[in-house]
XYZ file of C-alpha atoms in Angstrom:
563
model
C 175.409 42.956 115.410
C 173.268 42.603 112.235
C 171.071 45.132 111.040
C 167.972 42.736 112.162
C 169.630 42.726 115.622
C 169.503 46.397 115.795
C 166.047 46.586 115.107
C 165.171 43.697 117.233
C 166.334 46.066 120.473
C 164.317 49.100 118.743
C 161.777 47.267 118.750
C 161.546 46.746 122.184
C 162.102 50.610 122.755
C 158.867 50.910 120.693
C 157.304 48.266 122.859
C 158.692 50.017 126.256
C 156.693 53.400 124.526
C 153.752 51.434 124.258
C 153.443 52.591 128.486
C 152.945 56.256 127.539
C 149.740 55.141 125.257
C 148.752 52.887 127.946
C 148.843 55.275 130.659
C 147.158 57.868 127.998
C 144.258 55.681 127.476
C 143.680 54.903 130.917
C 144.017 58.568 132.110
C 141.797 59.634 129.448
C 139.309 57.149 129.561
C 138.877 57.545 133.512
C 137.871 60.871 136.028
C 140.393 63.152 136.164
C 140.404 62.633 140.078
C 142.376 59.766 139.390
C 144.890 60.459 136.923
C 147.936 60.635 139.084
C 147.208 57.034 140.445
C 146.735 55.682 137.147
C 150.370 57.072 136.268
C 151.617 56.118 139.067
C 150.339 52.055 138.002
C 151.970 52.371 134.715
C 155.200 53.889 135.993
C 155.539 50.580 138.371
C 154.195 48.038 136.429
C 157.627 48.749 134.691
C 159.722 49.397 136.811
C 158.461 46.667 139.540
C 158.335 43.846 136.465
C 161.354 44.495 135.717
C 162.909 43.720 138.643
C 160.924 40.848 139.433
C 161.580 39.491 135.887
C 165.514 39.912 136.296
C 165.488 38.053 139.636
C 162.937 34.909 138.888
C 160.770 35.600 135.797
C 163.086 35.482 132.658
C 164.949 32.895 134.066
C 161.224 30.464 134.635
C 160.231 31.592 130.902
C 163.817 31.204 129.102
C 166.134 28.997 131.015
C 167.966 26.501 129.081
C 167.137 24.150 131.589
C 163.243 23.404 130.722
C 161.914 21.191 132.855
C 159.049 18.479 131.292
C 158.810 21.476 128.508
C 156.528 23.435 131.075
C 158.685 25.407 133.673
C 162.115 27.058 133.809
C 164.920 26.448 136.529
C 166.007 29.955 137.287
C 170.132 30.241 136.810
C 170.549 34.356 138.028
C 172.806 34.473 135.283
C 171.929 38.176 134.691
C 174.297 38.832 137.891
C 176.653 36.066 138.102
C 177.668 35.254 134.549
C 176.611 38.726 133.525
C 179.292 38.427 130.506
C 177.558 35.734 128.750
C 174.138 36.840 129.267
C 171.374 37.361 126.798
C 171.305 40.727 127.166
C 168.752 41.580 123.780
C 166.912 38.618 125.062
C 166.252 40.124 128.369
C 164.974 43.238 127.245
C 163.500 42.060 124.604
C 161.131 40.066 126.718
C 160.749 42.443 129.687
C 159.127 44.826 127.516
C 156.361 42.802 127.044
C 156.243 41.339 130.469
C 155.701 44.831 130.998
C 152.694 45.359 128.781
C 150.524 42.473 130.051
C 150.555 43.759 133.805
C 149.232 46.989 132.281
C 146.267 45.723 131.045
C 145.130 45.363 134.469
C 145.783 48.836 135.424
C 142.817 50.099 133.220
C 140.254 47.525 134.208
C 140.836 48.098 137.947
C 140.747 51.424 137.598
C 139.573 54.039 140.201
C 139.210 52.128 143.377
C 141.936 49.618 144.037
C 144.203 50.116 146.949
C 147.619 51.338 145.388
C 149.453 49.250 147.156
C 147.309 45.885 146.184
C 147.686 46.715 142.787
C 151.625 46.744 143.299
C 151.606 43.130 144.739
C 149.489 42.189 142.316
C 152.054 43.161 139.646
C 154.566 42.133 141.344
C 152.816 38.191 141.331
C 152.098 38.389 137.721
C 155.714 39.141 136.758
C 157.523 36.771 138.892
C 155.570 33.901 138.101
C 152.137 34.155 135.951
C 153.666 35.262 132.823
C 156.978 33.525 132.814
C 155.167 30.327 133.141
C 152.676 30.344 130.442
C 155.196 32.867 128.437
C 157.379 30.222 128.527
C 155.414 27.172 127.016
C 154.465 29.168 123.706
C 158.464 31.044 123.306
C 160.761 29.157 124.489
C 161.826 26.855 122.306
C 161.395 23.812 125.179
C 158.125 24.919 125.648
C 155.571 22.256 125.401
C 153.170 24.468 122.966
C 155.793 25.907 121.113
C 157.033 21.720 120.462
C 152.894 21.220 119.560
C 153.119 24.064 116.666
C 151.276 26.900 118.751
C 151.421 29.763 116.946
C 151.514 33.269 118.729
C 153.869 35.329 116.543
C 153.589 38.828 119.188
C 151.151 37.406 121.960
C 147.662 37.449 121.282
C 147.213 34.708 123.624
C 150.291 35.001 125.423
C 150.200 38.614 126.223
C 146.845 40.222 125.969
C 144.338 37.147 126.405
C 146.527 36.825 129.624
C 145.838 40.369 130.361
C 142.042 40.241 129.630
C 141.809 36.868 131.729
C 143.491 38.968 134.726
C 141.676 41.943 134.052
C 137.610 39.674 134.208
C 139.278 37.762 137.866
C 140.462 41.038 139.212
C 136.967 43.218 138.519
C 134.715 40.600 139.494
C 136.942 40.560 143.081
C 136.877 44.105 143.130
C 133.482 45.564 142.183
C 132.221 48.041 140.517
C 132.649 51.491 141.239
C 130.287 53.965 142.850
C 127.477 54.856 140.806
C 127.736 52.487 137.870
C 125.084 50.304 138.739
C 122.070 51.304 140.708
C 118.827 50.841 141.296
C 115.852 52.688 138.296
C 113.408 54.433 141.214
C 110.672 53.495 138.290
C 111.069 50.013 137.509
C 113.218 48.749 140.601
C 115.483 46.937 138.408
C 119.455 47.538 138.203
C 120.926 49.718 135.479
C 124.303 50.357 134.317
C 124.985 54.188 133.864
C 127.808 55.144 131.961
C 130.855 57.109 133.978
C 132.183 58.828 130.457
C 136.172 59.459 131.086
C 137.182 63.359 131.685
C 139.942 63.471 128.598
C 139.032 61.891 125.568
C 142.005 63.723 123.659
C 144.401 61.771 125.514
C 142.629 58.898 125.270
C 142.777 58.685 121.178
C 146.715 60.140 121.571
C 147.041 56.832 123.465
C 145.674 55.133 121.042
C 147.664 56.661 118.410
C 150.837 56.232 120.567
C 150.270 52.243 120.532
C 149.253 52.248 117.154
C 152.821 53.202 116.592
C 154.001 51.206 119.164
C 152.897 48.127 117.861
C 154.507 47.987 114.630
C 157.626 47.017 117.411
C 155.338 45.272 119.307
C 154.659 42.934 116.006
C 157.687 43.489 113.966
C 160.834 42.968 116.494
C 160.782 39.583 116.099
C 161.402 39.689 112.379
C 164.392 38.278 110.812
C 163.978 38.972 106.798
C 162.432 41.952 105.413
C 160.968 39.800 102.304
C 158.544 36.947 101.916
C 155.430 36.532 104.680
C 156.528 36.633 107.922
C 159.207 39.139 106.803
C 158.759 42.771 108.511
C 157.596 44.106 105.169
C 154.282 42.359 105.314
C 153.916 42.134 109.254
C 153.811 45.701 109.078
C 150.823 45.533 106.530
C 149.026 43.538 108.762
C 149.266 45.527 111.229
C 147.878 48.926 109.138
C 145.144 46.672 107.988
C 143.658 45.036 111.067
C 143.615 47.836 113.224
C 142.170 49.914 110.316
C 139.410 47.631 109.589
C 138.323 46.834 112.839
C 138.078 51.195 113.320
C 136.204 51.285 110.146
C 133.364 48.218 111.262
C 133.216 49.491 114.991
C 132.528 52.693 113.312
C 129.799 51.161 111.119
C 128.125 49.092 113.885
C 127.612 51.708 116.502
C 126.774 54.297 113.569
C 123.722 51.572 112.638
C 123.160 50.524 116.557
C 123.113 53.812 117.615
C 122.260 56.302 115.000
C 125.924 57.842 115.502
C 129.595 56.351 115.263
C 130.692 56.185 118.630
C 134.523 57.919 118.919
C 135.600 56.221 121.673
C 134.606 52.769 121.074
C 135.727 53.237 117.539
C 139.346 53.916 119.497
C 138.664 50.640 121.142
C 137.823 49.292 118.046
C 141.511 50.134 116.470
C 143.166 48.888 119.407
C 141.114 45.246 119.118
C 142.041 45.173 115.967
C 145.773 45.379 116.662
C 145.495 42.486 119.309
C 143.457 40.452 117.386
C 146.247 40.632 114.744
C 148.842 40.180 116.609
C 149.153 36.436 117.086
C 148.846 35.852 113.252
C 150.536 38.845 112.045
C 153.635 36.893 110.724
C 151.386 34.374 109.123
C 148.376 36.085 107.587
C 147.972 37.559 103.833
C 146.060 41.329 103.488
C 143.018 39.021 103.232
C 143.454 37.419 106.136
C 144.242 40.719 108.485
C 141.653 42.564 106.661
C 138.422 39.509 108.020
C 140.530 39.204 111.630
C 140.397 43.205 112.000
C 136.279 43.774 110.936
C 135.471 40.682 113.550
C 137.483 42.391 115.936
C 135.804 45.568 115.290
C 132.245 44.061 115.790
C 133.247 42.136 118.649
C 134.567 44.519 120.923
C 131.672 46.473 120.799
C 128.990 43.274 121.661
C 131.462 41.998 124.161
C 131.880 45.444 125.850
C 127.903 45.974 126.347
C 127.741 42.114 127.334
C 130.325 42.535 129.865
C 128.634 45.835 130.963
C 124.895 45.348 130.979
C 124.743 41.427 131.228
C 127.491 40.578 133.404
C 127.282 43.771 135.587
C 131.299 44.180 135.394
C 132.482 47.857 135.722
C 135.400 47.958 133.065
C 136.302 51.412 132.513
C 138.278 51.152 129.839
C 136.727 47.859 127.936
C 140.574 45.778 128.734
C 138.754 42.858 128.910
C 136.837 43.422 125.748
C 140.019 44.551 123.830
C 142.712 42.489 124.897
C 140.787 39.094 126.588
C 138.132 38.416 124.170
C 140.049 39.773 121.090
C 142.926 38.050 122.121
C 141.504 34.849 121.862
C 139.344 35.945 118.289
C 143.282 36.519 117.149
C 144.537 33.313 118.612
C 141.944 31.021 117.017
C 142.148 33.308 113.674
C 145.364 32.036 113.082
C 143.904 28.870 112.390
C 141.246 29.939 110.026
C 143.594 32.358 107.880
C 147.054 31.492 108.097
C 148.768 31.128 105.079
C 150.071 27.652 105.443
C 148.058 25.704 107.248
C 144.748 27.665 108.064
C 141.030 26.329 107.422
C 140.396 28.926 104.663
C 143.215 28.191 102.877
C 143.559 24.437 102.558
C 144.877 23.591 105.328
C 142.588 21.374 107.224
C 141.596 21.870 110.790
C 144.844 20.702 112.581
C 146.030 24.231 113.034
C 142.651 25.205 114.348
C 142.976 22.080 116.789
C 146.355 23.376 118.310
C 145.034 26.879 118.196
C 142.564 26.073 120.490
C 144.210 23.738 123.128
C 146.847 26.442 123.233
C 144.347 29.347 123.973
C 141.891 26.989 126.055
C 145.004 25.964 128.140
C 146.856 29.605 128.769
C 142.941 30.733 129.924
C 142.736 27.937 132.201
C 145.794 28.287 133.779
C 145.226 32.457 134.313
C 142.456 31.722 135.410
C 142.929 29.307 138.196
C 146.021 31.500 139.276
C 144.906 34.611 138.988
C 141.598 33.622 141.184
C 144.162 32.222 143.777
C 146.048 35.350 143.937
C 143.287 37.957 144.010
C 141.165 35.867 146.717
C 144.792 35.809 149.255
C 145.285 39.657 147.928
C 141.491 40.810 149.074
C 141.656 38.694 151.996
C 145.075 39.310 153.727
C 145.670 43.088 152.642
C 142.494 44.207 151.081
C 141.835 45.013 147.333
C 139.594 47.742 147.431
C 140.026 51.141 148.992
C 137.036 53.026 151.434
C 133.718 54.411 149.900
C 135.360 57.666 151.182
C 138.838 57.706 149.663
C 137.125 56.655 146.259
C 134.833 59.486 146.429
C 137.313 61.857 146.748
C 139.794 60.289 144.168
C 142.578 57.653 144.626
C 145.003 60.567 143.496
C 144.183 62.539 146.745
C 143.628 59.359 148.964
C 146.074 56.985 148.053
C 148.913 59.981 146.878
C 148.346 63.557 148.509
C 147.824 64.702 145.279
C 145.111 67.359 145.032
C 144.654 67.566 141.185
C 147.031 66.237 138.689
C 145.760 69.472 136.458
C 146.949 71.557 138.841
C 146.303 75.853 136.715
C 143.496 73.838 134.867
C 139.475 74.945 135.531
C 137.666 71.246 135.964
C 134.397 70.687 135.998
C 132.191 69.275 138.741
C 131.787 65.998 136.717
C 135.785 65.936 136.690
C 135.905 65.854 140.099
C 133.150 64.765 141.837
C 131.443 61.621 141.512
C 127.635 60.253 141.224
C 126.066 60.695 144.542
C 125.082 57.050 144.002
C 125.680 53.591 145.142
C 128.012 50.831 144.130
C 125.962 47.476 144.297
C 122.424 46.149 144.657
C 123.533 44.630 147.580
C 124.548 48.145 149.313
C 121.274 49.473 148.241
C 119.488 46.481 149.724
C 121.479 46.788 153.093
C 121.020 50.727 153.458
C 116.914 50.602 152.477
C 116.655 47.593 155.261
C 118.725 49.799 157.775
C 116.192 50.541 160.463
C 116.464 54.725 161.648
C 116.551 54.936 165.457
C 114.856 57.843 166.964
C 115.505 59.470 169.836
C 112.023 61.838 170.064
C 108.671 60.713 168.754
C 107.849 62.983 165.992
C 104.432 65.236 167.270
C 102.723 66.769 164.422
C 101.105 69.949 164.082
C 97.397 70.195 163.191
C 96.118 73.341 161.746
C 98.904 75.509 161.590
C 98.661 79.206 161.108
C 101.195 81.160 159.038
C 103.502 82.426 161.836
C 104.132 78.906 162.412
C 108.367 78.835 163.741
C 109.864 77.878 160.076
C 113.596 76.703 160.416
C 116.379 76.017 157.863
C 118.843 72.856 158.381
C 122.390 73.070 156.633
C 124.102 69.833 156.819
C 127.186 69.717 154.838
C 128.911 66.228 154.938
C 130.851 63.270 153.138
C 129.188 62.464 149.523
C 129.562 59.022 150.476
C 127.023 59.388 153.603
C 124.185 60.910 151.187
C 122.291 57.873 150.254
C 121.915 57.090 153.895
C 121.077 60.803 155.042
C 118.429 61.120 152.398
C 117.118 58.012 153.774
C 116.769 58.181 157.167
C 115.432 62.147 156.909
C 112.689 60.881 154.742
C 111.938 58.221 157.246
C 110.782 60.917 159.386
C 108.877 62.808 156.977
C 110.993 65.214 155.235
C 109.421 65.710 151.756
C 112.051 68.047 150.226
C 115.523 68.845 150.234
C 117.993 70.938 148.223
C 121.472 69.099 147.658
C 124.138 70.892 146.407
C 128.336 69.588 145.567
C 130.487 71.685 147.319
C 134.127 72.024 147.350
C 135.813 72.312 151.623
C 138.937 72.516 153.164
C 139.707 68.847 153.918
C 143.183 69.250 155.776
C 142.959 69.491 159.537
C 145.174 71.433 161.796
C 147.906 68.503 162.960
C 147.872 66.448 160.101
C 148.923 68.232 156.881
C 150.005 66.312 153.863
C 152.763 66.672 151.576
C 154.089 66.815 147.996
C 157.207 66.200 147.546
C 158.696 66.781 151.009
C 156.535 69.703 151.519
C 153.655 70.464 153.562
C 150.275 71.294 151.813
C 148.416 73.775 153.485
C 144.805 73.201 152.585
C 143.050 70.578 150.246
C 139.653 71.288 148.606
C 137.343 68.266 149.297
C 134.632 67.102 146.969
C 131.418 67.378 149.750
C 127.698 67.902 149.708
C 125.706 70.250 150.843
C 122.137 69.387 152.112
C 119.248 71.974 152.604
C 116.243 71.207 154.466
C 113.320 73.789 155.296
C 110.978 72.638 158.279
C 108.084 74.207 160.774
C 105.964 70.298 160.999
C 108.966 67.951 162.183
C 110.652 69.490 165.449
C 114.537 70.461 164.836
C 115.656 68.630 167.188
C 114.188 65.188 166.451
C 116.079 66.431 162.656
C 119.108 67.373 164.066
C 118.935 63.766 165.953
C 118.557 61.808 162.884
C 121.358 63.733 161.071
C 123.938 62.959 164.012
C 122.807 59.402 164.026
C 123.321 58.703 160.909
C 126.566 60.560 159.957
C 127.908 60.142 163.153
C 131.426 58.052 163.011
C 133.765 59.738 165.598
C 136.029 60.499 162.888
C 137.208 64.224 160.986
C 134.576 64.725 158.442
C 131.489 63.463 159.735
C 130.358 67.222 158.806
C 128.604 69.928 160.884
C 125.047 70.708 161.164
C 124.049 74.476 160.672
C 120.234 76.082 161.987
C 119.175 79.399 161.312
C 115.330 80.806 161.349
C 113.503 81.813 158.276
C 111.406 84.507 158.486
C 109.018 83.284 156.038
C 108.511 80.920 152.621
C 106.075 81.728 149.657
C 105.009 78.988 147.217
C 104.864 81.120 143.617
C 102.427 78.180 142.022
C 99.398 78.564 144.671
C 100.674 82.304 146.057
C 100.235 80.095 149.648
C 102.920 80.995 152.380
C 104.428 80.083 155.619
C 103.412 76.599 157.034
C 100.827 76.357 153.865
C 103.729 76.560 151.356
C 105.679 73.576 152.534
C 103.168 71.461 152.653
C 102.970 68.595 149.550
């Protein structure tokens, strides 16, 4: 084997790497509640795709047998004619297979079902990215006979992962808390959800940084010339570079400070924007292709965000999806031979954009298919209640993946807040059934009976608590998030064959001081609105208070809880 042979297989090690920065940026980017789940994602999008690629995918994307330049007939030569297989080739290609399920795992982030996500990635290697892989690589393909140009996948890989990434969110919602309704305009606001890590985010970043000179550069066959690895590796230092440095200038202007982790987002746009043209581009070219990138990730992120109402945690679709395409269509602006800005006319930018326009189309349509059979046969997203808690607890008996580590409450537990306009509009128009009229007490004296109501419950049930106890008058309460035991004797969980004995629950704590409203018509509206039948529902606690002074007005007793 050649020397270029070697470092085509190294470069797929550095590609296979490229997981660790994924799952790093994810993690870090995201609550800490659900780190273990977002490993967990990463570890299987590799392991599953690989798999799935060996038995139908790299035989759909690189068969020999090409049918109408557009689809592979699958041979299983990787386990009957094992001795003349294309062993490099396989890898090679797996690698990045790999990579574009991943993007996925970041968008969907924090409230898909675990096991949803794994058919998901199953679907997308067997058959999504084989297909369109194949048109653009192999050499049958009917884009790669047109003169589409995606050197390292801009459009193959991450435009594919973007595309995936927009289908699955919009499916999926957003998560609890990120939009809800402003109590002084009415109107729907995004509020931001800031990841609990932001050191492993940028060591992520750094991580695929490296990564991607593999990523890029493993397909090179000369060290000299453009297109040789000497100069692919210079334009990938200067895109991703330039793109940090104008992300870094726009929010600086926009916002009166550089933002550090969209300027993280900004180096990783950069490198997929690049990525495509990387073989074909000059230091001119990366250096325009990495300060659009840089600007664009940023307006695309807030569009996405505040326009579109899409909960993207960690910006994939801004970074890979609309950056993939910027890259894609780049290459027919700057490419050395045969790019608009350099003489070349506009038949480069032509193929450019039926290539890009038809891999969309066709991720699009598929991925819709898929996503809409997932949701409706198994179910995408997981309970109000296993999200609140953390998909690391819920969907993996894991009680913290920092496990020695002090957290903080905004580590762990979430906004007490809801997911949609639409929940918000069905819990307001929920009507509160009463089981007591409520009498009310006219010219109360101080030794008025004064009684204190503990409720401690499910977060989740808040919005409707505070709700229906205001529907009966209650001016004031004191909330407080709580940590509980949330095993229950006869059905422990375990970690790794072994039983846990007790599991600290995120929970909330709700205080209510009354003497006006009777207890029991309160205690009545509590059970009917938490009530499910089910462990957790919470437990009610009454105790008498001997008295309550109001420091403002010195008044006490009935007086001082009255508005």
């Amino acid at each position: 084997m050649d020397m270029f042979g070697i470092w085509f297989l190294m470069g797929a090690a550095l590609v296979f790497f490229m997981q660790a920065g994924f799952a790093m940026v994810e993690t870090g980017f995201t609550r800490a509640k659900n780190t273990g789940n977002i490993i967990m994602k990463n570890l299987m999008d590799f392991c599953l795709g690989t798999i799935a690629f060996a038995f139908l995918g790299y035989g759909l994307m690189m068969s020999d047998n090409y049918f109408l330049g557009v689809i592979g007939i699958p041979d299983l030569d990787i386990f009957f004619d094992y001795a003349n297989f294309e062993w490099s080739s396989f890898v090679f290609n797996v690698v990045f297979c790999a990579t574009t399920a991943t993007i996925v795992s970041g968008a969907m982030a924090e409230r898909t079902k675990f096991s949803a996500y794994l058919i998901y990635s199953l679907i997308l290697s067997l058959i999504v990215y084989p297909i369109e892989a194949g048109w653009v690589w192999n050499p049958e393909g009917w884009l790669y006979q047109l003169g589409f140009i995606d050197f390292a996948g801009s459009a193959v890989i991450h435009t594919v992962g973007g595309i995936s990434s927009l289908v699955g969110i919009k499916f999926l919602g957003a998560r609890i808390g990120k939009y809800v309704k402003d109590p002084d305009t009415g109107k729907i606001i995004s509020k931001a959800i800031p990841g609990h890590n932001l050191t492993i985010g940028a060591l992520g970043c750094f991580i695929l940084w490296f990564g991607w000179y593999g990523f890029n550069g493993a397909a090179a066959t000369s060290l000299e010339g453009i297109g040789g690895l000497g100069s692919i590796f210079l334009t990938t230092t200067i895109a991703p570079a330039a793109a940090s440095l104008s992300t870094m200038a726009y929010t600086w202007i926009k916002n009166g400070k550089p933002d550090v982790s969209m300027t993280l987002n900004g180096s990783l746009a950069g490198l997929v924007a690049v990525t495509a043209g990387c073989a074909t581009l000059d230091a001119f070219g990366a250096l325009m292709v990495g300060l659009v990138a840089g600007i664009l990730v940023v307006v695309s992120v807030e569009f996405i965000d505040l326009k579109l109402r899409l909960d993207d945690p960690v910006g994939a679709v801004s970074v890979h999806g609309i950056n993939g395409i910027w890259g894609t269509l780049a290459v027919g602006l700057f490419a050395v031979e045969g790019g608009l800005f350099y003489g070349g006319g506009t038949d480069l930018l032509l193929i450019q954009t039926i290539g890009i326009g038809s891999i969309i189309l066709y991720t699009a349509i598929v991925m819709i298919i898929f996503f809409a059979l997932i949701d409706r046969l198994h179910g995408l997203r997981v309970s109000v209640e296993e999200e609140t808690v953390g998909l690391d607890l819920s969907e993996h008996a894991l009680d913290s993946s920092y496990a020695g580590f002090a957290m903080t409450s905004m580590d762990i537990m979430p906004a007490m807040t809801l997911n949609s306009e639409l929940e918000i509009d069905q819990l307001e128009n929920q009507p509160v059934t009463l089981s007591d009229a409520i009498p009310i007490i006219n010219n109360a004296s101080v030794d008025t009976k004064i009684t204190k109501v503990t409720v401690v419950t499910n977060q989740a049930k808040f919005y409707q608590l505070k709700m229906a106890l205001e529907s009966i008058g209650i001016t004031g309460m004191t909330v407080i998030q709580v940590l509980g035991f949330g095993i229950q004797k006869g059905q422990p969980e375990y970690y790794r064959g072994n039983p846990v004995t007790a599991t600290l629950l995120p929970k909330v704590k709700i205080e209510i001081v009354i003497c006006k409203i009777p207890t029991n018509v309160v205690v009545d509206t509590i059970i009917q609105t938490l009530y499910t039948g089910h462990i957790g529902d919470g437990k009610i606690f009454i105790s008498d208070v001997e008295n309550v002074y109001r420091i403002s007005t010195n008044e006490q007793g009935y007086d001082a809880l009255q508005d």
